[in-house]
Structure formats: structure tokens, C-alpha cells
Coordinates of C-alpha atoms and ligand atoms in Angstrom, one line a residue:
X1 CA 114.3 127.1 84.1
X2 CA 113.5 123.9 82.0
X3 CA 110.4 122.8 80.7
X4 CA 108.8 119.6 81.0
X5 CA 106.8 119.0 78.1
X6 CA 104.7 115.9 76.2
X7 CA 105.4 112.8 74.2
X8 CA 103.0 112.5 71.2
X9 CA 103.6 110.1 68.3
X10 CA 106.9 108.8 69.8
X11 CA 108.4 112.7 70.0
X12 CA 108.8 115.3 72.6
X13 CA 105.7 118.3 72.4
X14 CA 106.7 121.8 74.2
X15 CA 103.6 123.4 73.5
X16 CA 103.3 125.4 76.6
X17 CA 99.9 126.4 76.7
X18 CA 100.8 127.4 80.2
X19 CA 103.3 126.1 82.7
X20 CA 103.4 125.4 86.5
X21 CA 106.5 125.0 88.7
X22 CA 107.7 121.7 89.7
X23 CA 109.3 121.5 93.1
X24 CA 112.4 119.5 94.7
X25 CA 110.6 119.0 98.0
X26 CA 113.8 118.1 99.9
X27 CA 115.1 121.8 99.2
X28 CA 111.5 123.6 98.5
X29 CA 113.5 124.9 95.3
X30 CA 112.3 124.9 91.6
X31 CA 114.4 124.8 88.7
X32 CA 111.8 123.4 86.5
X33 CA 108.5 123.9 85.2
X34 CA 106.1 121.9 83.2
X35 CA 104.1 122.9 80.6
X36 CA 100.1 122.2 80.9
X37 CA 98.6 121.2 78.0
X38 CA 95.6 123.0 76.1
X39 CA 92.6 120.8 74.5
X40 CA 94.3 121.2 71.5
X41 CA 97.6 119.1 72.6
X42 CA 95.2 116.5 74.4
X43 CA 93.2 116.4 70.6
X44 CA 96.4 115.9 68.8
X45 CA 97.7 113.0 71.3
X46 CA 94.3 111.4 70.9
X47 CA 94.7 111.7 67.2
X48 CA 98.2 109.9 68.1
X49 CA 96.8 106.8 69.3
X50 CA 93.9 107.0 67.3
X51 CA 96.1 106.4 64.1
X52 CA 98.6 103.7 65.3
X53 CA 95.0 102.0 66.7
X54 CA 94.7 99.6 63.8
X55 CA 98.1 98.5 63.4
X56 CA 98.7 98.1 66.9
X57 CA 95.9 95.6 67.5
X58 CA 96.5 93.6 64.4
X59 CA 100.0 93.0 66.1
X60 CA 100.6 89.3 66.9
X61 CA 100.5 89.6 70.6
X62 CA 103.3 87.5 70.8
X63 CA 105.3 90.7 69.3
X64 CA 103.3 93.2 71.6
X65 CA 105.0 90.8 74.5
X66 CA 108.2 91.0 73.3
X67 CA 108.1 95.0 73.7
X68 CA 107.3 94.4 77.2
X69 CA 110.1 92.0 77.8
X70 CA 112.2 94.8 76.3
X71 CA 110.8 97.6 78.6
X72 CA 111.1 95.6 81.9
X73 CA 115.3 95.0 80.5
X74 CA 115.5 99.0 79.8
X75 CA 113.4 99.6 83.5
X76 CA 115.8 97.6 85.4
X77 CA 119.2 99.3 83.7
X78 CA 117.8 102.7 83.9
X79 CA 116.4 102.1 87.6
X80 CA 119.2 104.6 89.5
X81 CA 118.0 107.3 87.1
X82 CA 114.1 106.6 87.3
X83 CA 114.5 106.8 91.4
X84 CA 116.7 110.1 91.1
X85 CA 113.8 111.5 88.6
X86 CA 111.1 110.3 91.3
X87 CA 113.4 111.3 94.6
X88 CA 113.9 114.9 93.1
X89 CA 110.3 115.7 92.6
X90 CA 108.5 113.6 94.4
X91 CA 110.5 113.6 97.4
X92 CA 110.4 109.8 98.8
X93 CA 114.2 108.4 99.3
X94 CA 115.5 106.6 96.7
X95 CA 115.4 103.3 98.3
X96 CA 111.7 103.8 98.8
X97 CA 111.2 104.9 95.0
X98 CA 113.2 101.4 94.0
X99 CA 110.4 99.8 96.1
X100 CA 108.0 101.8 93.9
X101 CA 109.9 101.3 90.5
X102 CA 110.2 97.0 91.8
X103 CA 106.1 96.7 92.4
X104 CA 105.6 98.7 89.2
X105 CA 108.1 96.3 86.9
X106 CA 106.2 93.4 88.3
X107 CA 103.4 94.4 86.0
X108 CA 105.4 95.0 83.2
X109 CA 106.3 91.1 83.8
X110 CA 102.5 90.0 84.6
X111 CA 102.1 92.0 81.0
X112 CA 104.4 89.6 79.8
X113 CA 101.9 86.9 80.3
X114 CA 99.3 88.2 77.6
X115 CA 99.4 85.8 74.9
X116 CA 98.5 83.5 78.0
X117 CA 96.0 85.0 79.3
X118 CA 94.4 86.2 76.0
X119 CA 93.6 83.3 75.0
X120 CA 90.2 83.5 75.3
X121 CA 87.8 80.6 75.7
X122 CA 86.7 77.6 73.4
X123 CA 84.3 75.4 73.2
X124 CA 83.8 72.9 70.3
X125 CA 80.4 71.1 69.0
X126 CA 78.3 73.1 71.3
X127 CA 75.4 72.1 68.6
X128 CA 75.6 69.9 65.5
X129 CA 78.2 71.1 63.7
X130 CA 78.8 74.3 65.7
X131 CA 81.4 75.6 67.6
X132 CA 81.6 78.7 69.8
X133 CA 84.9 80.9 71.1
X134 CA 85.4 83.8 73.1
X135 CA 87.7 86.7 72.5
X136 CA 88.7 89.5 74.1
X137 CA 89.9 92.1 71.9
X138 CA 90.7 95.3 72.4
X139 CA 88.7 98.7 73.2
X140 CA 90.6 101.5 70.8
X141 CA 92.0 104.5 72.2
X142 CA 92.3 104.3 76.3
X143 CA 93.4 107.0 78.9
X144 CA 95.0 106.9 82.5
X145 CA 95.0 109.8 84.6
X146 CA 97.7 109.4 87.6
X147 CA 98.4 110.6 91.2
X148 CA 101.5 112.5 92.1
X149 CA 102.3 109.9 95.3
X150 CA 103.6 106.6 92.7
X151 CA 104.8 108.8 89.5
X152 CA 106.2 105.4 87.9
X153 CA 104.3 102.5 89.6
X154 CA 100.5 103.8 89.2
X155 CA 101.3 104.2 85.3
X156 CA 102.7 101.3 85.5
X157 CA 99.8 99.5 87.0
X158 CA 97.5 101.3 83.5
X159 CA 99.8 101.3 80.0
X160 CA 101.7 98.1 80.0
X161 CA 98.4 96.2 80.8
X162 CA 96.2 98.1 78.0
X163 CA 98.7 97.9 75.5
X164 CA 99.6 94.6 75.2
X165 CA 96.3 94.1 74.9
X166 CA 96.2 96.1 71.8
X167 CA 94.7 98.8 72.7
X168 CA 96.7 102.4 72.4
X169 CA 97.0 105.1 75.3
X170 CA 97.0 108.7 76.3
X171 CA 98.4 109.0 79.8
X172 CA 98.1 112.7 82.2
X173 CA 100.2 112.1 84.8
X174 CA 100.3 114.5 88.0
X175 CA 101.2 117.7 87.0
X176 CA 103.6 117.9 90.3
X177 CA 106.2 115.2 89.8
X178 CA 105.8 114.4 85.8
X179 CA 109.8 113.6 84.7
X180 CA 110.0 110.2 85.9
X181 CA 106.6 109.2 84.5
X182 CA 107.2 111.0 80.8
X183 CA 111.0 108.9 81.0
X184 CA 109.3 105.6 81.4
X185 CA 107.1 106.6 78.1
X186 CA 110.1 107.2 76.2
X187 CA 112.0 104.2 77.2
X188 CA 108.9 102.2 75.9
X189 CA 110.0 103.8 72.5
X190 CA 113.2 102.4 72.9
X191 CA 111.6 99.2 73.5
X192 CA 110.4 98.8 70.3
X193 CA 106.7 100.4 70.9
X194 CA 105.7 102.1 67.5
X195 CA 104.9 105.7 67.8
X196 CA 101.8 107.0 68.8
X197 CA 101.0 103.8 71.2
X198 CA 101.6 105.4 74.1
X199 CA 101.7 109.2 74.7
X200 CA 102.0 111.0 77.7
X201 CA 100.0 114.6 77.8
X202 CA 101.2 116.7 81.0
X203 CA 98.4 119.0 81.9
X204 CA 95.4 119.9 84.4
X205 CA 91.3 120.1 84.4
X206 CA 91.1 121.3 81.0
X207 CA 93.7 118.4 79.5
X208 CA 91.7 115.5 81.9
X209 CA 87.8 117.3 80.6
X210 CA 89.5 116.9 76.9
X211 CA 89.8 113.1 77.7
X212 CA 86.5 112.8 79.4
X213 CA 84.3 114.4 76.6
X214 CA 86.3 113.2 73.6
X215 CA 84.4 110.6 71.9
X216 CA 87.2 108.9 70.6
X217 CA 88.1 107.6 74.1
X218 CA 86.4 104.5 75.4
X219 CA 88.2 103.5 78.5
X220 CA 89.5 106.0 81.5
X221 CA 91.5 104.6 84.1
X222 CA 91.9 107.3 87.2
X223 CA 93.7 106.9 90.4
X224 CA 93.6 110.3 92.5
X225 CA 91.5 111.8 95.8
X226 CA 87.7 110.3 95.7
X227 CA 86.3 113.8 95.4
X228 CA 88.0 114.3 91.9
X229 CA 87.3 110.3 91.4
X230 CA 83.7 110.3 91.2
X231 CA 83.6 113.3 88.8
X232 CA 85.9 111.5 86.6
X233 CA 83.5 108.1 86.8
X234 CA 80.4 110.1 86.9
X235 CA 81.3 112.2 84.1
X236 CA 83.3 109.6 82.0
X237 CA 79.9 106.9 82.1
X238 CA 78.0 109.7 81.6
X239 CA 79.7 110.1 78.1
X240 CA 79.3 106.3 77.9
X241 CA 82.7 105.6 78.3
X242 CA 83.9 102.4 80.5
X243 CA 85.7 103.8 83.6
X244 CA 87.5 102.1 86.8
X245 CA 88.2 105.2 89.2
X246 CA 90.3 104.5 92.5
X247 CA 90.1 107.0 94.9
X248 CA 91.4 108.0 98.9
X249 CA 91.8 106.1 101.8
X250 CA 91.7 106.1 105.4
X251 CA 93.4 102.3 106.4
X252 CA 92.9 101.2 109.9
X253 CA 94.9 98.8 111.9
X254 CA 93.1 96.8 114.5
X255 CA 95.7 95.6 117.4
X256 CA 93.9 93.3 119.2
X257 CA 95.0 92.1 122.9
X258 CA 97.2 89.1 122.3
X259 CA 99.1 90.9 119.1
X260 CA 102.8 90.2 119.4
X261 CA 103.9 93.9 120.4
X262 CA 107.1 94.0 118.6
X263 CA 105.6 93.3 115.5
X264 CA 103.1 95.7 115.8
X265 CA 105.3 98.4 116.3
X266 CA 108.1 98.0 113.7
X267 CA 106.0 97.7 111.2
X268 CA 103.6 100.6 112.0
X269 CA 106.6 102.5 111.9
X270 CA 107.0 101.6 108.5
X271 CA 103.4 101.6 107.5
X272 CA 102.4 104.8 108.9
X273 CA 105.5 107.1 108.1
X274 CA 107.0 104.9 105.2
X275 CA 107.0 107.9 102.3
X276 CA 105.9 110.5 104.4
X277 CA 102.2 108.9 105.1
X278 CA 101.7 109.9 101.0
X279 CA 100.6 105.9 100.2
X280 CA 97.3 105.5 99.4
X281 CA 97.7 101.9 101.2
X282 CA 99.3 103.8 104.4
X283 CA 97.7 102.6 107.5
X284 CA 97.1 105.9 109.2
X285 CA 94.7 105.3 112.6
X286 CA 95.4 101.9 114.6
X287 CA 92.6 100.9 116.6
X288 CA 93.5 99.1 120.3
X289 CA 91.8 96.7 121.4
X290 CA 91.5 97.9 125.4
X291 CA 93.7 100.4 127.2
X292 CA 96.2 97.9 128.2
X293 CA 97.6 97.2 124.8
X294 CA 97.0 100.5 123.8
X295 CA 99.5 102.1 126.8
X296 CA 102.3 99.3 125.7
X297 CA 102.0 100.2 122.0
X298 CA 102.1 103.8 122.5
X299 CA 105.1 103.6 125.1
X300 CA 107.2 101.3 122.5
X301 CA 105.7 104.0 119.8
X302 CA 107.5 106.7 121.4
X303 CA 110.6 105.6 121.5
X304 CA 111.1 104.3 118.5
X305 CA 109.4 107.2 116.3
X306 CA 112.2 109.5 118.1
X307 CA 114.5 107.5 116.2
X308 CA 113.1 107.6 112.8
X309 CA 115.1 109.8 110.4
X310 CA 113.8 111.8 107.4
X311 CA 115.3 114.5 105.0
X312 CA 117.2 114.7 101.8
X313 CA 115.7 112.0 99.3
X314 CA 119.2 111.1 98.1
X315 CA 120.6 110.0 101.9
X316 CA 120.2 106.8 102.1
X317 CA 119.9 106.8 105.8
X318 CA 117.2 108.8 105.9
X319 CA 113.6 106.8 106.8
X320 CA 111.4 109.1 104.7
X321 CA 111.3 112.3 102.8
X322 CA 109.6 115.3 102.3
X323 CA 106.0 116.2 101.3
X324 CA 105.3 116.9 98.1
X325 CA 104.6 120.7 98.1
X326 CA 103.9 123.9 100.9
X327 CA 100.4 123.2 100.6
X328 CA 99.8 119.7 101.4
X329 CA 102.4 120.4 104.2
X330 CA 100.4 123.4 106.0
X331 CA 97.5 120.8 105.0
X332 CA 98.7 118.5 106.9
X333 CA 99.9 120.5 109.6
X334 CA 96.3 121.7 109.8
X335 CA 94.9 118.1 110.8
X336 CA 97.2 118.3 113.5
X337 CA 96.2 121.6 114.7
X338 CA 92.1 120.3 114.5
X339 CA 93.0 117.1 115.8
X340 CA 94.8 119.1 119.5
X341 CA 91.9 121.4 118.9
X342 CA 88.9 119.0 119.6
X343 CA 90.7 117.1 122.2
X344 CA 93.2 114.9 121.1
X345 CA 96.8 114.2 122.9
X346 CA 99.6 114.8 120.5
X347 CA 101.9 112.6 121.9
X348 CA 105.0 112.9 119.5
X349 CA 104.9 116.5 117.8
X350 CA 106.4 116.8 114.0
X351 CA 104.7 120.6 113.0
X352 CA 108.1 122.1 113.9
X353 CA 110.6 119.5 111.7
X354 CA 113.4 121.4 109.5
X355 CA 116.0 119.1 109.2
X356 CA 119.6 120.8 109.1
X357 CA 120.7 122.6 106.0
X358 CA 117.1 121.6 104.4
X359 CA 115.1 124.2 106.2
X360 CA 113.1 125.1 103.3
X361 CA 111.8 121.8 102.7
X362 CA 108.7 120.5 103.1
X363 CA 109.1 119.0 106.1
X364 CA 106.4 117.4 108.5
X365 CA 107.7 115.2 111.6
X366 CA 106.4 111.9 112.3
X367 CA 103.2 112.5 114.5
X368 CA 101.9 110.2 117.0
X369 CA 98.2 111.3 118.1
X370 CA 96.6 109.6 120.9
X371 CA 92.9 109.8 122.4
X372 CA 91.6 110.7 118.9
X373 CA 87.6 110.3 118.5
X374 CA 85.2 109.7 115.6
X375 CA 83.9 112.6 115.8
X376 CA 86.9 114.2 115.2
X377 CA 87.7 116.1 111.1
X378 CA 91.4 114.4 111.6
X379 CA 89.8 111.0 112.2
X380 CA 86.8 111.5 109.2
X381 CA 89.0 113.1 106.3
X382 CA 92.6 111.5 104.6
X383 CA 95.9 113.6 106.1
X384 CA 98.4 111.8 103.7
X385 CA 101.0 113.0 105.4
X386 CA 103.6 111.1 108.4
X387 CA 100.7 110.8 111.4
X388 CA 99.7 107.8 113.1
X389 CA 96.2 108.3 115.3
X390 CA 95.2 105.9 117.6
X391 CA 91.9 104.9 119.0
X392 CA 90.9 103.1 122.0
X393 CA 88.1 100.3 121.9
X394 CA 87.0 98.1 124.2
X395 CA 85.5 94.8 121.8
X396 CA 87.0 93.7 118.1
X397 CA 83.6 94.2 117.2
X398 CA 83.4 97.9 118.2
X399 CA 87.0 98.3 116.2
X400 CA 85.3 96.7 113.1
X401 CA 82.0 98.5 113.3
X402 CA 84.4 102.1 112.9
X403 CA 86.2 100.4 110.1
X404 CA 82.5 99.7 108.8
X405 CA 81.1 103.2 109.3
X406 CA 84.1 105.1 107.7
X407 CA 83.5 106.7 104.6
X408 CA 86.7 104.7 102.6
X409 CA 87.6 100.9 102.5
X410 CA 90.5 100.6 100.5
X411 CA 93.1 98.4 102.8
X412 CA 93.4 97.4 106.6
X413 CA 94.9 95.1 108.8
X414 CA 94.3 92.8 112.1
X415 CA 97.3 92.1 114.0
X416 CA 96.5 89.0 116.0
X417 CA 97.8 85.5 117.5
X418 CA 94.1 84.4 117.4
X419 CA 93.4 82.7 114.3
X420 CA 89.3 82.7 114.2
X421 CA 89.7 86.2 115.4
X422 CA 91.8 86.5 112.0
X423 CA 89.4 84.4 109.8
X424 CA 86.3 86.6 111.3
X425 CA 87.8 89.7 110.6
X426 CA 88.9 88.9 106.9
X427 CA 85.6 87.6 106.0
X428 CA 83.4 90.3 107.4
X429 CA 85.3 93.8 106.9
X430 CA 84.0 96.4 104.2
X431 CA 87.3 96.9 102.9
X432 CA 89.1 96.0 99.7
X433 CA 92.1 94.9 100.7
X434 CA 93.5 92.9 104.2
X435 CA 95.8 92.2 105.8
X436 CA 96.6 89.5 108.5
X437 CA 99.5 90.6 110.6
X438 CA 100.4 92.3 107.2
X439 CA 100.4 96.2 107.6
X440 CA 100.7 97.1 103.7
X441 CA 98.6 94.1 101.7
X442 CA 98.9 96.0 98.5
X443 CA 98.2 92.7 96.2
X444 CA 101.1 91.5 93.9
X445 CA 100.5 92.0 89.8
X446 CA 99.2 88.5 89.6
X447 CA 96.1 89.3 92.1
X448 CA 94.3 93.0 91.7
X449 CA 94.1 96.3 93.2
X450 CA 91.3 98.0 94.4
X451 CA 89.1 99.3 97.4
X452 CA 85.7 99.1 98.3
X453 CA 83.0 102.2 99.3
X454 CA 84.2 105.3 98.4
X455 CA 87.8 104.2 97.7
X456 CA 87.1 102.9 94.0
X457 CA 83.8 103.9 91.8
X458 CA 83.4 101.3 89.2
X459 CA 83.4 97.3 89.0
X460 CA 86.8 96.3 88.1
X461 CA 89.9 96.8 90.5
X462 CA 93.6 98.0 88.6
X463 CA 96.0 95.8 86.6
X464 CA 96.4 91.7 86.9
X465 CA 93.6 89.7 86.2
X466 CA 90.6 92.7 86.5
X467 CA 92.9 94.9 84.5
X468 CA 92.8 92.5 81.4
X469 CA 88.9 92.4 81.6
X470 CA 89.3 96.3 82.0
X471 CA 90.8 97.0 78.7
X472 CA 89.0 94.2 76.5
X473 CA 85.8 93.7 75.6
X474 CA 84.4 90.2 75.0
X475 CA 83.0 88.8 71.3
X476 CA 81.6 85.5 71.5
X477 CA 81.4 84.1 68.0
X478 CA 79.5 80.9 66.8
X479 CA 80.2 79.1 63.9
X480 CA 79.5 76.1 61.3
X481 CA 80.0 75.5 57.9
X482 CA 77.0 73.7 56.5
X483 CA 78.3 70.3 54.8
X484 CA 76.8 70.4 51.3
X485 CA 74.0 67.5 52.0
X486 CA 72.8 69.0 55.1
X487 CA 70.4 71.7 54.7
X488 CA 67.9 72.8 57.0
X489 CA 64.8 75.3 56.6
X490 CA 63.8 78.3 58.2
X491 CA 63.3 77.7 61.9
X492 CA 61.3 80.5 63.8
X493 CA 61.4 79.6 67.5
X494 CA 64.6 79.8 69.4
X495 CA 67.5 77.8 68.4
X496 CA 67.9 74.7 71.2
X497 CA 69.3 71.5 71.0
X498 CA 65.7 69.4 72.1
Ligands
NAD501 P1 94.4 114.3 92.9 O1 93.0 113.7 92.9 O2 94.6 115.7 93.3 O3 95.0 114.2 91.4 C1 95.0 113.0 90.7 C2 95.0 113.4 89.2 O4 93.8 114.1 88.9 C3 96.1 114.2 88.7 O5 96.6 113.8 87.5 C4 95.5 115.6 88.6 O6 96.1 116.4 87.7 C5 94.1 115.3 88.3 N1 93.1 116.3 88.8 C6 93.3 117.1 89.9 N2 92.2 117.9 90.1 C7 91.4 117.7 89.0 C8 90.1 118.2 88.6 N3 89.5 119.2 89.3 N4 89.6 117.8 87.5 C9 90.2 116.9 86.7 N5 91.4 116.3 87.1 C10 92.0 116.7 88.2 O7 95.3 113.3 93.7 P2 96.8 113.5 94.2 O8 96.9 114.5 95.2 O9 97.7 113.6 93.0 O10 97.1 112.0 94.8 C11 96.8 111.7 96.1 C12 95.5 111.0 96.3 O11 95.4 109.8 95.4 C13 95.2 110.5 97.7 O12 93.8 110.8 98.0 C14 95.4 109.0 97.6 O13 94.8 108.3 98.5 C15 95.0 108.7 96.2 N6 95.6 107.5 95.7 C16 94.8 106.4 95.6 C17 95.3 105.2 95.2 C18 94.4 104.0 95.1 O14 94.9 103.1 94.5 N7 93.2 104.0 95.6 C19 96.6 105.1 94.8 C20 97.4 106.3 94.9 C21 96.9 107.5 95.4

């Protein structure tokens, strides 16, 4: 058995307060654990970045860039390794975790841009003599807490972003899947990143209540399940600390009547079952507009999902993997089970999946549900798993008022030939993130990331544009230099220019 342990001040950390097994999904096997951090170990990383705070931020940015050049090189050489890492714990197929590892290096690039888009602002004689600037400089010590479904893309969407913007980080990855993540952190050594920059703590509660509480933090960063979300953001302003919190999702797909049926269906495929259903951007109920469509989809549906192949993360044929432990899949098996239970039709069954010689995975089918109602716990809560639900409508209005009424808003999508239809939609819906014939409109690094309702608690979405406000704080300084001859005396209503 190996342990997984921390990186703090540029070195590996094996204090092993405790440890908890890490899983190869594909087999169900464990060869590893990881050790789980006490408050101590969180304190000492803290202490980490606290120390390399002031040295790191008087860093021409130009030189902070140039480490992120670096890292993207040492990303892209080391990319078979980084998708093994994720495959073997995560469970997705490797061509799926290159997806991941590609979307997550385009930040790295977008970081790239800082002394660019730090710039700040500048404005000259805004008085006699005076001239006024903006800056954005840096908030201190900043920490991310990540999800177990993107081990390297979610970090990546946090450190390379705060960093090069001076700032130093403490990163607690999920406890589940941590290799790939704590690789990624060491490679940005090798990059040129002095120690104690970036460290990576793996751990549980008690590591993530050490980040809240600690006084030395001023930023948190969280992507997760919107229960644990809002305690983080709750808790985190609560302490006065700034906090962007990005939680669940539940991402409808409206088919409308005229939709060009082959579209739809491919890319569902793709969409719904792509990584197992585990994609916080996976469209997981699609929402017909009238019965006729709704038949033709679920015929074409049928077919094709008998097709779909899923196993071993490392066979390249495969479509999708496993989940990501025995839990989540008797979870997820569960939502199946309610959803047959209050009336549903199960239309393609995967409870029963064990692909050959991998029996002990943690497998789940892909799962087509028809008939499925409001009302109904499969339809109100996230499955994250491979199942597709469909609902039947009669008006685009109807389809948009369930979209409206659900609890989460973080992506959807209108498939459509009808471009006012498409104009309508986009402008109206509650949700974050849309897509036009688009199942998957996860935003690229130079746009930003983030829901709407109870899919993200706080004002600014992840990385690009939002993520450089995130992790800077604004000074506005105003300045003259009084010529000798010009002297003025004490003025006592408000400075204007009349
Ligand atoms: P999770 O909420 O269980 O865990 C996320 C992180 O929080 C992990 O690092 C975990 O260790 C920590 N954590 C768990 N329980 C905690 C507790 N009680 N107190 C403090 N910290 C705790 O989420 P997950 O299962 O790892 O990831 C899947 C979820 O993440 C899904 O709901 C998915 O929709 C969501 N997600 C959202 C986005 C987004 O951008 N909105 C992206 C990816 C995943």
C-alpha cells in the first residue's frame, strides 16, 4: 500500500494523521491510500504560503508569466502520465481525461496573458496637476477546495489564475482521486515556481474548517455539491473572507419540434453519458417539445445507447468509464430504483452492467428514463451518474418555466432550427451557462465559468476575466506633486473641479 501524501514549501509531507483508501474504479481495487491531513499540516502549509507571500508579489509579473509558460511546456510533455494518474483513480478513459487535461492547459495559457490584463487602469490630469491609476494587486494567501469529477482541470481553473497574480495558494483537492492533482503541483516546481507558492494539503472537513477559520486566508475558491458549497460560502464570509463557491447541477436540454434529430441524438449521447454522467456541465433530463419528437428521439435513443461502450479507463475504445466509488454507484443506482418506483419507464436498463473480466468495478449502464415527472426525487435531486430522463411538454414555454422552477441553473441547451425561438430562449433562461444547438457550453478560458441559483453562491464566476477580479483587489491612487509656486490653503468642502 502507498501513501499519498502533501506538497508544502516545494517538498513532499507524509504526515498521516489518518489515511483513507483510494480506489481504481475500473477494477474496484485499492493499492493506495492517502493520508488526511490534521489542522496542524493545513497550519504549516498556510505558514508555507504565508512566507513566500512577499517575495512572490514583488515578482515582476513578467517573471510570474514565464513560470506559466514553463508549466503549460511540462503539462503538455507529461500529458500521457497526468491522464494515466486521472484514468486510474478517477476512472474516465484517457481520451476523455486529455479532454480534461486540454480545457485545463488553456488556462494555464489565458494565465499567460497577466501582465496584459494587469495592467490596470489610467487616467491622466483628472484635476490640475493630478493624475489617478488603478491597480489590482494581490490578496495574500488564497485557497481552492476541488471536486473529485476534474482532478487536474478544476485546479487548474483556481492556482495558475491566483498566482500569477501574485498571490500564493493552498489547494485540498478531493480526497478520492488526489495523484494527478498533487503531480500537477509538483511540476509547477519544476517550472520554476519558488517553494511554498503553491502547496497542495490532501485532507477532509477538518483540513477544509482549518482553511475556513484561519485568519490568514483571504480568498476561498470551492467547486463541489451545493449542500457542502453554501457552508463553505456561508461560513467563509462569515469569517470575512472573499469566497466564489460553485456548486451542483441539474442541465436540461430543450428539443424543440423542428430540431434536426440526428444532431440531437449524437450529441446527447455524448453529453449525457460522456464520463459516466460525473460532469457538472452534463445535460442529464432533455425536455421534448410534444410527443411526436419525443417518440423519434427516444426510438433513435435506443439504438444507439445499445451501442455505447464503457469499461477499463485505459481501452481506448471504450465510450466512458467507471464511477468513482461503490457508494455513488448504489447512489446512483438508487435514482433509478425511485425514479421506476414513482412511475417512470426505464426504457434502457444499466443497474445490471459488469463488463467482462471488470466485474468488480464500479459499473453503472447508460440509462434511458422516459415518462419522468417533476414531482419525481430523480427529476428534483443531481444523479451524476450515466442517465438521461426525458420529459414530455407540450409549449417551449412550459419546458422553460421547469428549467425556471428547478432548484440549479448552471448550463442548458435549446436545440432548434428556429432562430427567434433560439434568441428567446437565450435571453430569458435562469441559467448560467447556454447553449444553442450546443449540448456542453462549458465557456473557453477567455470567457468565465459559473451558474446561476443554487449552482454558484457568490458574485464572481471561475478563472478568465471574473477569475482575475476574484484574486485581486482594486487600489485607486491619486497623485500630484505640487510645483514649488503653486500652493493652495486648506479647503474644507469636497474637492471638485467647479
Ligand atoms: P463534494 O462536495 O463532495 O466535495 C468537494 C470538496 O469538498 C472535496 O474536496 C471534499 O473533500 C470537500 N468536502 C466534502 N464534504 C465536506 C464537508 N462536509 N465539509 C467540508 N468540505 C467537504 O463534491 P464531489 O462529490 O467531489 O464532486 C461532485 C460535485 O461537484 C457535483 O455536485 C458536481 O455537480 C459538482 N461540480 C460542480 C462544478 C461547477 O463548476 N459548478 C464543477 C465540477 C463539479
Amino acid at each position: 500500500m502507498t501513501t499519498i501524501g502533501h506538497f508544502i514549501n516545494g517538498e513532499t509531507c507524509l504526515e498521516a494523521h489518518r489515511t483513507q483508501q483510494v480506489f481504481n474504479p475500473s477494477t474496484g481495487t485499492s493499492e493506495n491510500e492517502v493520508a488526511i491531513a490534521s489542522k496542524q499540516t493545513v497550519e504549516q502549509a498556510i505558514a508555507a504560503a504565508e512566507a513566500a507571500f512577499p517575495a512572490w508579489r514583488n515578482t515582476p509579473v513578467l517573471k510570474r508569466a514565464r513560470v506559466m509558460f514553463k508549466f503549460k511546456e511540462l503539462l503538455e510533455k507529461n500529458a500521457d502520465k497526468i491522464c494515466e494518474l486521472i484514468g486510474s483513480e478517477h476512472g474516465k478513459i484517457v481520451h476523455d481525461a486529455a479532454g480534461e487535461l486540454q480545457r485545463g492547459i488553456e488556462n494555464v495559457e489565458y494565465a499567460c496573458g497577466a501582465p496584459e490584463f494587469l495592467k490596470g487602469e489610467y487616467s491622466k490630469n483628472v484635476g490640475p496637476n493630478i493624475d489617478s491609476w488603478s491597480e489590482m494587486q494581490p490578496l495574500g494567501v488564497v485557497a481552492g477546495i476541488t471536486p473529485f469529477n476534474f482532478p487536474v482541470m478544476v485546479p487548474l481553473w483556481m492556482f495558475p489564475m491566483a498566482i500569477v497574480c501574485g498571490n500564493t495558494f493552498v489547494l485540498k483537492p478531493s480526497e478520492r482521486d488526489p495523484s494527478s492533482t498533487l503531480f500537477i503541483a509538483q511540476l509547477l516546481k519544476e517550472a520554476g515556481l519558488p517553494d511554498g507558492v503553491l502547496n497542495v494539503v490532501n485532507g477532509d472537513k477538518e483540513a477544509v474548517d482549518t482553511l475556513l477559520y484561519d485568519p490568514r486566508v483571504q480568498a476561498i475558491s470551492f467547486v463541489g455539491s451545493t449542500p457542502i458549497a453554501e457552508y463553505i460560502y456561508t461560513t467563509a464570509t462569515s469569517q470575512g473572507k472573499r469566497c466564489q463557491a460553485l456548486g451542483g447541477a441539474k442541465n436540461h436540454a430543450i428539443i424543440m419540434p423542428d430540431a434536426d434529430i440526428d444532431n440531437v441524438v449524437s450529441s446527447l449521447l455524448g453529453a449525457a453519458f460522456g464520463s459516466s454522467g460525473e460532469r457538472c456541465m452534463a445535460l442529464s433530463v432533455a425536455v421534448a417539445v410534444g410527443d411526436e419528437i419525443a417518440d423519434q428521439v427516444i426510438e433513435k435513443l435506443k439504438n444507439e445507447i445499445q451501442k455505447l461502450k464503457f469499461g477499463h479507463f485505459s481501452d481506448k475504445s471504450n465510450d466512458f468509464g467507471a464511477v468513482i466509488t461503490a457508494q455513488h454507484k448504489a447512489k446512483v443506482i438508487g435514482y433509478i430504483d425511485s425514479a421506476e418506483q414513482q412511475g417512470a419507464t426505464i426504457v434502457v436498463d444499466g443497474r445490471q452492467a459488469a463488463p467482462e473480466g471488470y466485474e468488480n468495478g464500479f459499473y453503472v449502464g447508460p440509462t434511458l428514463i422516459d415518462q419522468v415527472r417533476p414531482d419525481m426525487v430523480s427529476y428534483k435531486e443531481e444523479i451524476f451518474g450515466p442517465v438521461l430522463q426525458i420529459l414530455r411538454v407540450n409549449t417551449m414555454q412550459e419546458a422553460m418555466d421547469l428549467i425556471d422552477q428547478h432548484e440549479y441553473g448552471n448550463g442548458t441547451c435549446i436545440y432548434t432550427r428556429d432562430g427567434e425561438a433560439a434568441r428567446y430562449f437565450s435571453d430569458h433562461i435562469q441559467v448560467g451557462m447556454v447553449g444553442i444547438n450546443i449540448p456542453l457550453p462549458v465557456p473557453v478560458a477567455s470567457h468565465s465559468f459559473g451558474g446561476w441559483k443554487r449552482s454558484l453562491f457568490g458574485d464572481l464566476h471561475a478563472y478568465g476575466p471574473d477569475g482575475a477580479r476574484f484574486y485581486t483587489r482594486r487600489k485607486t491612487i491619486t497623485q500630484r506633486w505640487p510645483s514649488a509656486n503653486i500652493r493652495e490653503g486648506a479647503q474644507f468642502s469636497m474637492p471638485t473641479l467647479n
